[in-house]
Amino acid sequence: LLFVLAVLAASAPATARAPLSAQPLVTLALVDRDTAQTLPEYRHRGRGWVAGTPGSRYSVRLANTTGERVLVVLSVDGVNAVTGQTANPAQAGYVLEPWESAEISGWRKSMDDIAQFVFTDLGDSYAARTGRPHNVGVIGVAVFQELQRRPYPLPSPPIGRNRSYEQQASKAAAAAAEMESATDSVAQQRMGTGHGQREWSPVGQTRFQRASLKPAQISEVRYDDARRLYAMGAI
């Protein structure tokens, strides 16, 4: 079950815990809803790219890789998937339970329904039609850990988590810097995400107090049509 958070931001206290390794707290993938297939991600010049098909509905699959709750602020084309505002990490998002996976299939319109994510021409994208075209083609997450009021034993992590917090923090900082760096020209982008049909998708609310004001993880994946990705050399 997905919960839209009730935000209570907090400064980083002594009880805030750090990630155990360089493994991301939350993994991000795109799923074609018509075929139920995960869309392959291609690495090109340090970025992940996905080829979309105009007219296809898709969802964003988020998977919590930790034994604790996390808050995920999801943006599609620079638009917050919960609030519809121009995205900012301080905004509302989705809370994932330990080890939980969830597929977010559209922009939330109410506690009961969403407007489906649909690959479409750039000009028909929700962001472009609302005067916000600068981050079209970028899907990003800002992930926050939860403030723990009293210590308790952590669940055993999967095998292979042996890297230091400093490595994770360095990777998160590098991802944040890349996310804030100059993006590809809007004129080069061919595809965006349309504001599709309404769909029933109820959620509840929960309280979540962030362990810090800054996200523990910032990640993104970019998408466009296959022709441009071939021209770029990504495929």
PDB file of N, CA and C in Angstrom, residues 106-205:
ATOM      1  N   GLY A 106       1.137   7.620 -12.534  1.00  0.00           N
ATOM      2  CA  GLY A 106       0.634   8.903 -13.024  1.00  0.00           C
ATOM      3  C   GLY A 106       0.752   9.994 -11.976  1.00  0.00           C
ATOM      4  N   TRP A 107       0.430  11.203 -12.414  1.00  0.00           N
ATOM      5  CA  TRP A 107       0.394  12.337 -11.498  1.00  0.00           C
ATOM      6  C   TRP A 107      -0.853  12.243 -10.627  1.00  0.00           C
ATOM      7  N   ARG A 108      -0.680  12.428  -9.336  1.00  0.00           N
ATOM      8  CA  ARG A 108      -1.811  12.308  -8.426  1.00  0.00           C
ATOM      9  C   ARG A 108      -2.726  13.506  -8.574  1.00  0.00           C
ATOM     10  N   LYS A 109      -4.021  13.226  -8.761  1.00  0.00           N
ATOM     11  CA  LYS A 109      -5.031  14.278  -8.884  1.00  0.00           C
ATOM     12  C   LYS A 109      -5.855  14.403  -7.615  1.00  0.00           C
ATOM     13  N   SER A 110      -5.915  13.336  -6.845  1.00  0.00           N
ATOM     14  CA  SER A 110      -6.616  13.330  -5.566  1.00  0.00           C
ATOM     15  C   SER A 110      -6.110  12.121  -4.790  1.00  0.00           C
ATOM     16  N   MET A 111      -6.695  11.887  -3.620  1.00  0.00           N
ATOM     17  CA  MET A 111      -6.334  10.700  -2.859  1.00  0.00           C
ATOM     18  C   MET A 111      -6.829   9.421  -3.519  1.00  0.00           C
ATOM     19  N   ASP A 112      -7.678   9.559  -4.532  1.00  0.00           N
ATOM     20  CA  ASP A 112      -8.301   8.386  -5.157  1.00  0.00           C
ATOM     21  C   ASP A 112      -7.887   8.134  -6.594  1.00  0.00           C
ATOM     22  N   ASP A 113      -7.368   9.146  -7.299  1.00  0.00           N
ATOM     23  CA  ASP A 113      -7.087   8.909  -8.711  1.00  0.00           C
ATOM     24  C   ASP A 113      -5.839   9.655  -9.181  1.00  0.00           C
ATOM     25  N   ILE A 114      -5.359   9.207 -10.356  1.00  0.00           N
ATOM     26  CA  ILE A 114      -4.176   9.774 -10.988  1.00  0.00           C
ATOM     27  C   ILE A 114      -4.476  10.066 -12.457  1.00  0.00           C
ATOM     28  N   ALA A 115      -3.608  10.857 -13.079  1.00  0.00           N
ATOM     29  CA  ALA A 115      -3.601  11.037 -14.533  1.00  0.00           C
ATOM     30  C   ALA A 115      -2.408  10.259 -15.068  1.00  0.00           C
ATOM     31  N   GLN A 116      -2.657   9.299 -15.939  1.00  0.00           N
ATOM     32  CA  GLN A 116      -1.643   8.346 -16.364  1.00  0.00           C
ATOM     33  C   GLN A 116      -0.435   9.022 -17.009  1.00  0.00           C
ATOM     34  N   PHE A 117       0.755   8.415 -16.768  1.00  0.00           N
ATOM     35  CA  PHE A 117       1.960   8.791 -17.492  1.00  0.00           C
ATOM     36  C   PHE A 117       1.894   8.173 -18.888  1.00  0.00           C
ATOM     37  N   VAL A 118       2.031   8.995 -19.920  1.00  0.00           N
ATOM     38  CA  VAL A 118       1.992   8.519 -21.306  1.00  0.00           C
ATOM     39  C   VAL A 118       3.121   9.196 -22.081  1.00  0.00           C
ATOM     40  N   PHE A 119       3.934   8.407 -22.769  1.00  0.00           N
ATOM     41  CA  PHE A 119       4.944   8.989 -23.640  1.00  0.00           C
ATOM     42  C   PHE A 119       4.255   9.735 -24.779  1.00  0.00           C
ATOM     43  N   THR A 120       4.696  10.952 -25.040  1.00  0.00           N
ATOM     44  CA  THR A 120       4.050  11.757 -26.061  1.00  0.00           C
ATOM     45  C   THR A 120       5.057  12.701 -26.684  1.00  0.00           C
ATOM     46  N   ASP A 121       4.651  13.400 -27.746  1.00  0.00           N
ATOM     47  CA  ASP A 121       5.517  14.409 -28.346  1.00  0.00           C
ATOM     48  C   ASP A 121       5.812  15.504 -27.335  1.00  0.00           C
ATOM     49  N   LEU A 122       6.960  16.126 -27.478  1.00  0.00           N
ATOM     50  CA  LEU A 122       7.388  17.142 -26.528  1.00  0.00           C
ATOM     51  C   LEU A 122       6.329  18.214 -26.303  1.00  0.00           C
ATOM     52  N   GLY A 123       5.736  18.714 -27.381  1.00  0.00           N
ATOM     53  CA  GLY A 123       4.763  19.800 -27.266  1.00  0.00           C
ATOM     54  C   GLY A 123       3.502  19.430 -26.533  1.00  0.00           C
ATOM     55  N   ASP A 124       3.179  18.132 -26.501  1.00  0.00           N
ATOM     56  CA  ASP A 124       1.967  17.670 -25.810  1.00  0.00           C
ATOM     57  C   ASP A 124       2.241  17.225 -24.375  1.00  0.00           C
ATOM     58  N   SER A 125       3.474  17.368 -23.931  1.00  0.00           N
ATOM     59  CA  SER A 125       3.799  16.945 -22.571  1.00  0.00           C
ATOM     60  C   SER A 125       3.129  17.864 -21.558  1.00  0.00           C
ATOM     61  N   TYR A 126       2.853  17.301 -20.392  1.00  0.00           N
ATOM     62  CA  TYR A 126       2.204  18.059 -19.322  1.00  0.00           C
ATOM     63  C   TYR A 126       3.060  19.255 -18.914  1.00  0.00           C
ATOM     64  N   ALA A 127       4.372  19.033 -18.802  1.00  0.00           N
ATOM     65  CA  ALA A 127       5.262  20.117 -18.380  1.00  0.00           C
ATOM     66  C   ALA A 127       5.283  21.246 -19.408  1.00  0.00           C
ATOM     67  N   ALA A 128       5.384  20.893 -20.697  1.00  0.00           N
ATOM     68  CA  ALA A 128       5.434  21.925 -21.733  1.00  0.00           C
ATOM     69  C   ALA A 128       4.112  22.687 -21.816  1.00  0.00           C
ATOM     70  N   ARG A 129       2.999  21.975 -21.676  1.00  0.00           N
ATOM     71  CA  ARG A 129       1.688  22.626 -21.779  1.00  0.00           C
ATOM     72  C   ARG A 129       1.401  23.533 -20.591  1.00  0.00           C
ATOM     73  N   THR A 130       2.132  23.344 -19.493  1.00  0.00           N
ATOM     74  CA  THR A 130       1.963  24.218 -18.331  1.00  0.00           C
ATOM     75  C   THR A 130       3.135  25.186 -18.189  1.00  0.00           C
ATOM     76  N   GLY A 131       3.892  25.371 -19.276  1.00  0.00           N
ATOM     77  CA  GLY A 131       4.953  26.368 -19.289  1.00  0.00           C
ATOM     78  C   GLY A 131       6.204  25.992 -18.524  1.00  0.00           C
ATOM     79  N   ARG A 132       6.472  24.670 -18.374  1.00  0.00           N
ATOM     80  CA  ARG A 132       7.643  24.210 -17.623  1.00  0.00           C
ATOM     81  C   ARG A 132       8.425  23.172 -18.429  1.00  0.00           C
ATOM     82  N   PRO A 133       8.975  23.543 -19.599  1.00  0.00           N
ATOM     83  CA  PRO A 133       9.584  22.539 -20.475  1.00  0.00           C
ATOM     84  C   PRO A 133      11.045  22.226 -20.190  1.00  0.00           C
ATOM     85  N   HIS A 134      11.655  22.873 -19.216  1.00  0.00           N
ATOM     86  CA  HIS A 134      13.109  22.826 -19.103  1.00  0.00           C
ATOM     87  C   HIS A 134      13.655  21.471 -18.660  1.00  0.00           C
ATOM     88  N   ASN A 135      12.866  20.671 -17.945  1.00  0.00           N
ATOM     89  CA  ASN A 135      13.333  19.357 -17.497  1.00  0.00           C
ATOM     90  C   ASN A 135      12.562  18.213 -18.127  1.00  0.00           C
ATOM     91  N   VAL A 136      11.935  18.467 -19.266  1.00  0.00           N
ATOM     92  CA  VAL A 136      11.231  17.390 -19.971  1.00  0.00           C
ATOM     93  C   VAL A 136      12.247  16.317 -20.364  1.00  0.00           C
ATOM     94  N   GLY A 137      11.878  15.069 -20.133  1.00  0.00           N
ATOM     95  CA  GLY A 137      12.767  13.957 -20.445  1.00  0.00           C
ATOM     96  C   GLY A 137      13.590  13.474 -19.278  1.00  0.00           C
ATOM     97  N   VAL A 138      13.350  14.029 -18.094  1.00  0.00           N
ATOM     98  CA  VAL A 138      14.110  13.640 -16.904  1.00  0.00           C
ATOM     99  C   VAL A 138      13.147  13.149 -15.820  1.00  0.00           C
ATOM    100  N   ILE A 139      13.399  11.955 -15.310  1.00  0.00           N
ATOM    101  CA  ILE A 139      12.641  11.408 -14.186  1.00  0.00           C
ATOM    102  C   ILE A 139      13.611  11.262 -13.024  1.00  0.00           C
ATOM    103  N   GLY A 140      13.297  11.912 -11.912  1.00  0.00           N
ATOM    104  CA  GLY A 140      14.241  11.926 -10.799  1.00  0.00           C
ATOM    105  C   GLY A 140      13.586  11.602  -9.470  1.00  0.00           C
ATOM    106  N   VAL A 141      14.404  11.160  -8.536  1.00  0.00           N
ATOM    107  CA  VAL A 141      13.939  10.893  -7.176  1.00  0.00           C
ATOM    108  C   VAL A 141      14.892  11.545  -6.186  1.00  0.00           C
ATOM    109  N   ALA A 142      14.325  12.094  -5.118  1.00  0.00           N
ATOM    110  CA  ALA A 142      15.085  12.527  -3.951  1.00  0.00           C
ATOM    111  C   ALA A 142      14.609  11.662  -2.795  1.00  0.00           C
ATOM    112  N   VAL A 143      15.521  10.944  -2.173  1.00  0.00           N
ATOM    113  CA  VAL A 143      15.174   9.937  -1.163  1.00  0.00           C
ATOM    114  C   VAL A 143      15.639  10.417   0.216  1.00  0.00           C
ATOM    115  N   PHE A 144      14.736  10.294   1.188  1.00  0.00           N
ATOM    116  CA  PHE A 144      15.037  10.695   2.560  1.00  0.00           C
ATOM    117  C   PHE A 144      14.892   9.503   3.495  1.00  0.00           C
ATOM    118  N   GLN A 145      15.801   9.425   4.454  1.00  0.00           N
ATOM    119  CA  GLN A 145      15.661   8.452   5.526  1.00  0.00           C
ATOM    120  C   GLN A 145      14.793   9.036   6.625  1.00  0.00           C
ATOM    121  N   GLU A 146      14.282   8.159   7.479  1.00  0.00           N
ATOM    122  CA  GLU A 146      13.365   8.581   8.529  1.00  0.00           C
ATOM    123  C   GLU A 146      14.097   8.805   9.847  1.00  0.00           C
ATOM    124  N   LEU A 147      13.696   9.849  10.559  1.00  0.00           N
ATOM    125  CA  LEU A 147      14.229  10.116  11.883  1.00  0.00           C
ATOM    126  C   LEU A 147      13.787   9.014  12.840  1.00  0.00           C
ATOM    127  N   GLN A 148      14.741   8.411  13.505  1.00  0.00           N
ATOM    128  CA  GLN A 148      14.444   7.369  14.477  1.00  0.00           C
ATOM    129  C   GLN A 148      14.592   7.962  15.874  1.00  0.00           C
ATOM    130  N   ARG A 149      13.535   7.914  16.649  1.00  0.00           N
ATOM    131  CA  ARG A 149      13.545   8.546  17.962  1.00  0.00           C
ATOM    132  C   ARG A 149      14.277   7.738  19.017  1.00  0.00           C
ATOM    133  N   ARG A 150      14.408   6.452  18.807  1.00  0.00           N
ATOM    134  CA  ARG A 150      15.183   5.646  19.746  1.00  0.00           C
ATOM    135  C   ARG A 150      15.875   4.543  18.959  1.00  0.00           C
ATOM    136  N   PRO A 151      17.080   4.197  19.375  1.00  0.00           N
ATOM    137  CA  PRO A 151      17.829   3.161  18.637  1.00  0.00           C
ATOM    138  C   PRO A 151      17.135   1.810  18.726  1.00  0.00           C
ATOM    139  N   TYR A 152      17.240   1.043  17.676  1.00  0.00           N
ATOM    140  CA  TYR A 152      16.773  -0.337  17.707  1.00  0.00           C
ATOM    141  C   TYR A 152      17.613  -1.132  16.710  1.00  0.00           C
ATOM    142  N   PRO A 153      17.722  -2.447  16.871  1.00  0.00           N
ATOM    143  CA  PRO A 153      18.577  -3.242  15.984  1.00  0.00           C
ATOM    144  C   PRO A 153      18.114  -3.132  14.540  1.00  0.00           C
ATOM    145  N   LEU A 154      19.077  -2.942  13.651  1.00  0.00           N
ATOM    146  CA  LEU A 154      18.762  -2.867  12.232  1.00  0.00           C
ATOM    147  C   LEU A 154      18.618  -4.267  11.648  1.00  0.00           C
ATOM    148  N   PRO A 155      17.712  -4.461  10.680  1.00  0.00           N
ATOM    149  CA  PRO A 155      17.636  -5.752   9.990  1.00  0.00           C
ATOM    150  C   PRO A 155      18.956  -6.040   9.288  1.00  0.00           C
ATOM    151  N   SER A 156      19.284  -7.306   9.156  1.00  0.00           N
ATOM    152  CA  SER A 156      20.522  -7.683   8.481  1.00  0.00           C
ATOM    153  C   SER A 156      20.443  -7.287   7.017  1.00  0.00           C
ATOM    154  N   PRO A 157      21.449  -6.582   6.501  1.00  0.00           N
ATOM    155  CA  PRO A 157      21.430  -6.178   5.102  1.00  0.00           C
ATOM    156  C   PRO A 157      21.766  -7.350   4.195  1.00  0.00           C
ATOM    157  N   PRO A 158      21.417  -7.263   2.912  1.00  0.00           N
ATOM    158  CA  PRO A 158      21.822  -8.306   1.974  1.00  0.00           C
ATOM    159  C   PRO A 158      23.337  -8.410   1.889  1.00  0.00           C
ATOM    160  N   ILE A 159      23.822  -9.564   1.457  1.00  0.00           N
ATOM    161  CA  ILE A 159      25.260  -9.794   1.332  1.00  0.00           C
ATOM    162  C   ILE A 159      25.851  -8.790   0.339  1.00  0.00           C
ATOM    163  N   GLY A 160      27.004  -8.267   0.657  1.00  0.00           N
ATOM    164  CA  GLY A 160      27.684  -7.364  -0.263  1.00  0.00           C
ATOM    165  C   GLY A 160      27.651  -5.916   0.166  1.00  0.00           C
ATOM    166  N   ARG A 161      26.912  -5.573   1.216  1.00  0.00           N
ATOM    167  CA  ARG A 161      26.885  -4.193   1.693  1.00  0.00           C
ATOM    168  C   ARG A 161      28.062  -3.975   2.646  1.00  0.00           C
ATOM    169  N   ASN A 162      29.181  -3.539   2.102  1.00  0.00           N
ATOM    170  CA  ASN A 162      30.360  -3.380   2.940  1.00  0.00           C
ATOM    171  C   ASN A 162      31.101  -2.079   2.670  1.00  0.00           C
ATOM    172  N   ARG A 163      30.507  -1.186   1.914  1.00  0.00           N
ATOM    173  CA  ARG A 163      31.172   0.073   1.635  1.00  0.00           C
ATOM    174  C   ARG A 163      30.812   1.113   2.690  1.00  0.00           C
ATOM    175  N   SER A 164      31.635   2.122   2.775  1.00  0.00           N
ATOM    176  CA  SER A 164      31.494   3.110   3.833  1.00  0.00           C
ATOM    177  C   SER A 164      30.448   4.145   3.512  1.00  0.00           C
ATOM    178  N   TYR A 165      29.999   4.831   4.558  1.00  0.00           N
ATOM    179  CA  TYR A 165      29.052   5.925   4.388  1.00  0.00           C
ATOM    180  C   TYR A 165      29.657   7.051   3.558  1.00  0.00           C
ATOM    181  N   GLU A 166      30.974   7.292   3.747  1.00  0.00           N
ATOM    182  CA  GLU A 166      31.606   8.363   2.996  1.00  0.00           C
ATOM    183  C   GLU A 166      31.490   8.131   1.490  1.00  0.00           C
ATOM    184  N   GLN A 167      31.609   6.876   1.074  1.00  0.00           N
ATOM    185  CA  GLN A 167      31.461   6.569  -0.343  1.00  0.00           C
ATOM    186  C   GLN A 167      30.046   6.864  -0.817  1.00  0.00           C
ATOM    187  N   GLN A 168      29.033   6.479  -0.002  1.00  0.00           N
ATOM    188  CA  GLN A 168      27.645   6.737  -0.367  1.00  0.00           C
ATOM    189  C   GLN A 168      27.383   8.238  -0.443  1.00  0.00           C
ATOM    190  N   ALA A 169      27.882   8.978   0.555  1.00  0.00           N
ATOM    191  CA  ALA A 169      27.663  10.418   0.583  1.00  0.00           C
ATOM    192  C   ALA A 169      28.311  11.079  -0.620  1.00  0.00           C
ATOM    193  N   SER A 170      29.512  10.611  -0.981  1.00  0.00           N
ATOM    194  CA  SER A 170      30.208  11.168  -2.134  1.00  0.00           C
ATOM    195  C   SER A 170      29.431  10.912  -3.411  1.00  0.00           C
ATOM    196  N   LYS A 171      28.888   9.694  -3.530  1.00  0.00           N
ATOM    197  CA  LYS A 171      28.117   9.350  -4.725  1.00  0.00           C
ATOM    198  C   LYS A 171      26.850  10.175  -4.803  1.00  0.00           C
ATOM    199  N   ALA A 172      26.165  10.364  -3.651  1.00  0.00           N
ATOM    200  CA  ALA A 172      24.951  11.166  -3.633  1.00  0.00           C
ATOM    201  C   ALA A 172      25.246  12.606  -4.002  1.00  0.00           C
ATOM    202  N   ALA A 173      26.381  13.135  -3.504  1.00  0.00           N
ATOM    203  CA  ALA A 173      26.741  14.513  -3.828  1.00  0.00           C
ATOM    204  C   ALA A 173      27.050  14.659  -5.306  1.00  0.00           C
ATOM    205  N   ALA A 174      27.737  13.661  -5.873  1.00  0.00           N
ATOM    206  CA  ALA A 174      28.047  13.715  -7.302  1.00  0.00           C
ATOM    207  C   ALA A 174      26.781  13.652  -8.138  1.00  0.00           C
ATOM    208  N   ALA A 175      25.820  12.791  -7.717  1.00  0.00           N
ATOM    209  CA  ALA A 175      24.551  12.692  -8.443  1.00  0.00           C
ATOM    210  C   ALA A 175      23.782  13.997  -8.366  1.00  0.00           C
ATOM    211  N   ALA A 176      23.813  14.630  -7.201  1.00  0.00           N
ATOM    212  CA  ALA A 176      23.119  15.902  -7.040  1.00  0.00           C
ATOM    213  C   ALA A 176      23.724  16.965  -7.933  1.00  0.00           C
ATOM    214  N   ALA A 177      25.074  16.984  -7.997  1.00  0.00           N
ATOM    215  CA  ALA A 177      25.741  17.974  -8.836  1.00  0.00           C
ATOM    216  C   ALA A 177      25.405  17.757 -10.294  1.00  0.00           C
ATOM    217  N   GLU A 178      25.354  16.477 -10.714  1.00  0.00           N
ATOM    218  CA  GLU A 178      25.016  16.187 -12.107  1.00  0.00           C
ATOM    219  C   GLU A 178      23.587  16.582 -12.422  1.00  0.00           C
ATOM    220  N   MET A 179      22.685  16.334 -11.443  1.00  0.00           N
ATOM    221  CA  MET A 179      21.280  16.649 -11.652  1.00  0.00           C
ATOM    222  C   MET A 179      21.075  18.152 -11.803  1.00  0.00           C
ATOM    223  N   GLU A 180      21.920  18.938 -11.120  1.00  0.00           N
ATOM    224  CA  GLU A 180      21.787  20.379 -11.162  1.00  0.00           C
ATOM    225  C   GLU A 180      22.591  21.006 -12.286  1.00  0.00           C
ATOM    226  N   SER A 181      23.419  20.221 -12.973  1.00  0.00           N
ATOM    227  CA  SER A 181      24.236  20.759 -14.050  1.00  0.00           C
ATOM    228  C   SER A 181      23.373  21.048 -15.265  1.00  0.00           C
ATOM    229  N   ALA A 182      23.993  21.664 -16.253  1.00  0.00           N
ATOM    230  CA  ALA A 182      23.258  22.035 -17.464  1.00  0.00           C
ATOM    231  C   ALA A 182      22.686  20.797 -18.134  1.00  0.00           C
ATOM    232  N   THR A 183      21.407  20.829 -18.458  1.00  0.00           N
ATOM    233  CA  THR A 183      20.747  19.699 -19.095  1.00  0.00           C
ATOM    234  C   THR A 183      20.813  19.839 -20.601  1.00  0.00           C
ATOM    235  N   ASP A 184      20.481  18.742 -21.296  1.00  0.00           N
ATOM    236  CA  ASP A 184      20.452  18.781 -22.753  1.00  0.00           C
ATOM    237  C   ASP A 184      19.438  19.818 -23.217  1.00  0.00           C
ATOM    238  N   SER A 185      19.697  20.392 -24.358  1.00  0.00           N
ATOM    239  CA  SER A 185      18.816  21.428 -24.882  1.00  0.00           C
ATOM    240  C   SER A 185      17.418  20.889 -25.093  1.00  0.00           C
ATOM    241  N   VAL A 186      16.415  21.697 -24.705  1.00  0.00           N
ATOM    242  CA  VAL A 186      15.022  21.299 -24.911  1.00  0.00           C
ATOM    243  C   VAL A 186      14.741  21.091 -26.389  1.00  0.00           C
ATOM    244  N   ALA A 187      15.431  21.855 -27.223  1.00  0.00           N
ATOM    245  CA  ALA A 187      15.211  21.733 -28.663  1.00  0.00           C
ATOM    246  C   ALA A 187      15.609  20.352 -29.177  1.00  0.00           C
ATOM    247  N   GLN A 188      16.561  19.682 -28.503  1.00  0.00           N
ATOM    248  CA  GLN A 188      16.990  18.355 -28.932  1.00  0.00           C
ATOM    249  C   GLN A 188      16.026  17.278 -28.466  1.00  0.00           C
ATOM    250  N   GLN A 189      15.336  17.513 -27.390  1.00  0.00           N
ATOM    251  CA  GLN A 189      14.416  16.523 -26.828  1.00  0.00           C
ATOM    252  C   GLN A 189      13.217  16.341 -27.742  1.00  0.00           C
ATOM    253  N   ARG A 190      12.874  15.090 -28.035  1.00  0.00           N
ATOM    254  CA  ARG A 190      11.749  14.803 -28.920  1.00  0.00           C
ATOM    255  C   ARG A 190      10.489  14.398 -28.162  1.00  0.00           C
ATOM    256  N   MET A 191      10.662  13.869 -26.961  1.00  0.00           N
ATOM    257  CA  MET A 191       9.545  13.221 -26.279  1.00  0.00           C
ATOM    258  C   MET A 191       9.388  13.750 -24.862  1.00  0.00           C
ATOM    259  N   GLY A 192       8.135  13.764 -24.383  1.00  0.00           N
ATOM    260  CA  GLY A 192       7.833  14.109 -23.012  1.00  0.00           C
ATOM    261  C   GLY A 192       6.776  13.163 -22.466  1.00  0.00           C
ATOM    262  N   THR A 193       6.235  13.505 -21.299  1.00  0.00           N
ATOM    263  CA  THR A 193       5.201  12.686 -20.671  1.00  0.00           C
ATOM    264  C   THR A 193       3.891  13.450 -20.663  1.00  0.00           C
ATOM    265  N   GLY A 194       2.873  12.858 -21.267  1.00  0.00           N
ATOM    266  CA  GLY A 194       1.568  13.487 -21.344  1.00  0.00           C
ATOM    267  C   GLY A 194       0.737  13.255 -20.101  1.00  0.00           C
ATOM    268  N   HIS A 195      -0.246  14.119 -19.933  1.00  0.00           N
ATOM    269  CA  HIS A 195      -1.209  14.056 -18.826  1.00  0.00           C
ATOM    270  C   HIS A 195      -2.349  13.173 -19.317  1.00  0.00           C
ATOM    271  N   GLY A 196      -2.241  11.863 -19.041  1.00  0.00           N
ATOM    272  CA  GLY A 196      -3.141  10.896 -19.649  1.00  0.00           C
ATOM    273  C   GLY A 196      -4.487  10.780 -18.958  1.00  0.00           C
ATOM    274  N   GLN A 197      -5.212   9.717 -19.285  1.00  0.00           N
ATOM    275  CA  GLN A 197      -6.547   9.491 -18.754  1.00  0.00           C
ATOM    276  C   GLN A 197      -6.520   9.281 -17.242  1.00  0.00           C
ATOM    277  N   ARG A 198      -7.630   9.611 -16.603  1.00  0.00           N
ATOM    278  CA  ARG A 198      -7.752   9.396 -15.163  1.00  0.00           C
ATOM    279  C   ARG A 198      -7.852   7.908 -14.876  1.00  0.00           C
ATOM    280  N   GLU A 199      -7.310   7.520 -13.748  1.00  0.00           N
ATOM    281  CA  GLU A 199      -7.307   6.114 -13.336  1.00  0.00           C
ATOM    282  C   GLU A 199      -7.466   6.040 -11.825  1.00  0.00           C
ATOM    283  N   TRP A 200      -8.266   5.106 -11.362  1.00  0.00           N
ATOM    284  CA  TRP A 200      -8.469   4.918  -9.927  1.00  0.00           C
ATOM    285  C   TRP A 200      -7.193   4.357  -9.310  1.00  0.00           C
ATOM    286  N   SER A 201      -6.687   5.037  -8.299  1.00  0.00           N
ATOM    287  CA  SER A 201      -5.445   4.618  -7.657  1.00  0.00           C
ATOM    288  C   SER A 201      -5.411   5.199  -6.249  1.00  0.00           C
ATOM    289  N   PRO A 202      -6.182   4.617  -5.323  1.00  0.00           N
ATOM    290  CA  PRO A 202      -6.316   5.207  -3.980  1.00  0.00           C
ATOM    291  C   PRO A 202      -5.055   5.069  -3.138  1.00  0.00           C
ATOM    292  N   VAL A 203      -4.836   6.041  -2.272  1.00  0.00           N
ATOM    293  CA  VAL A 203      -3.730   6.016  -1.328  1.00  0.00           C
ATOM    294  C   VAL A 203      -4.219   6.495   0.030  1.00  0.00           C
ATOM    295  N   GLY A 204      -3.388   6.301   1.040  1.00  0.00           N
ATOM    296  CA  GLY A 204      -3.656   6.828   2.365  1.00  0.00           C
ATOM    297  C   GLY A 204      -2.590   7.832   2.745  1.00  0.00           C
ATOM    298  N   GLN A 205      -2.602   8.264   3.983  1.00  0.00           N
ATOM    299  CA  GLN A 205      -1.615   9.199   4.491  1.00  0.00           C
ATOM    300  C   GLN A 205      -0.882   8.607   5.674  1.00  0.00           C
TER     301      GLN A 205
END
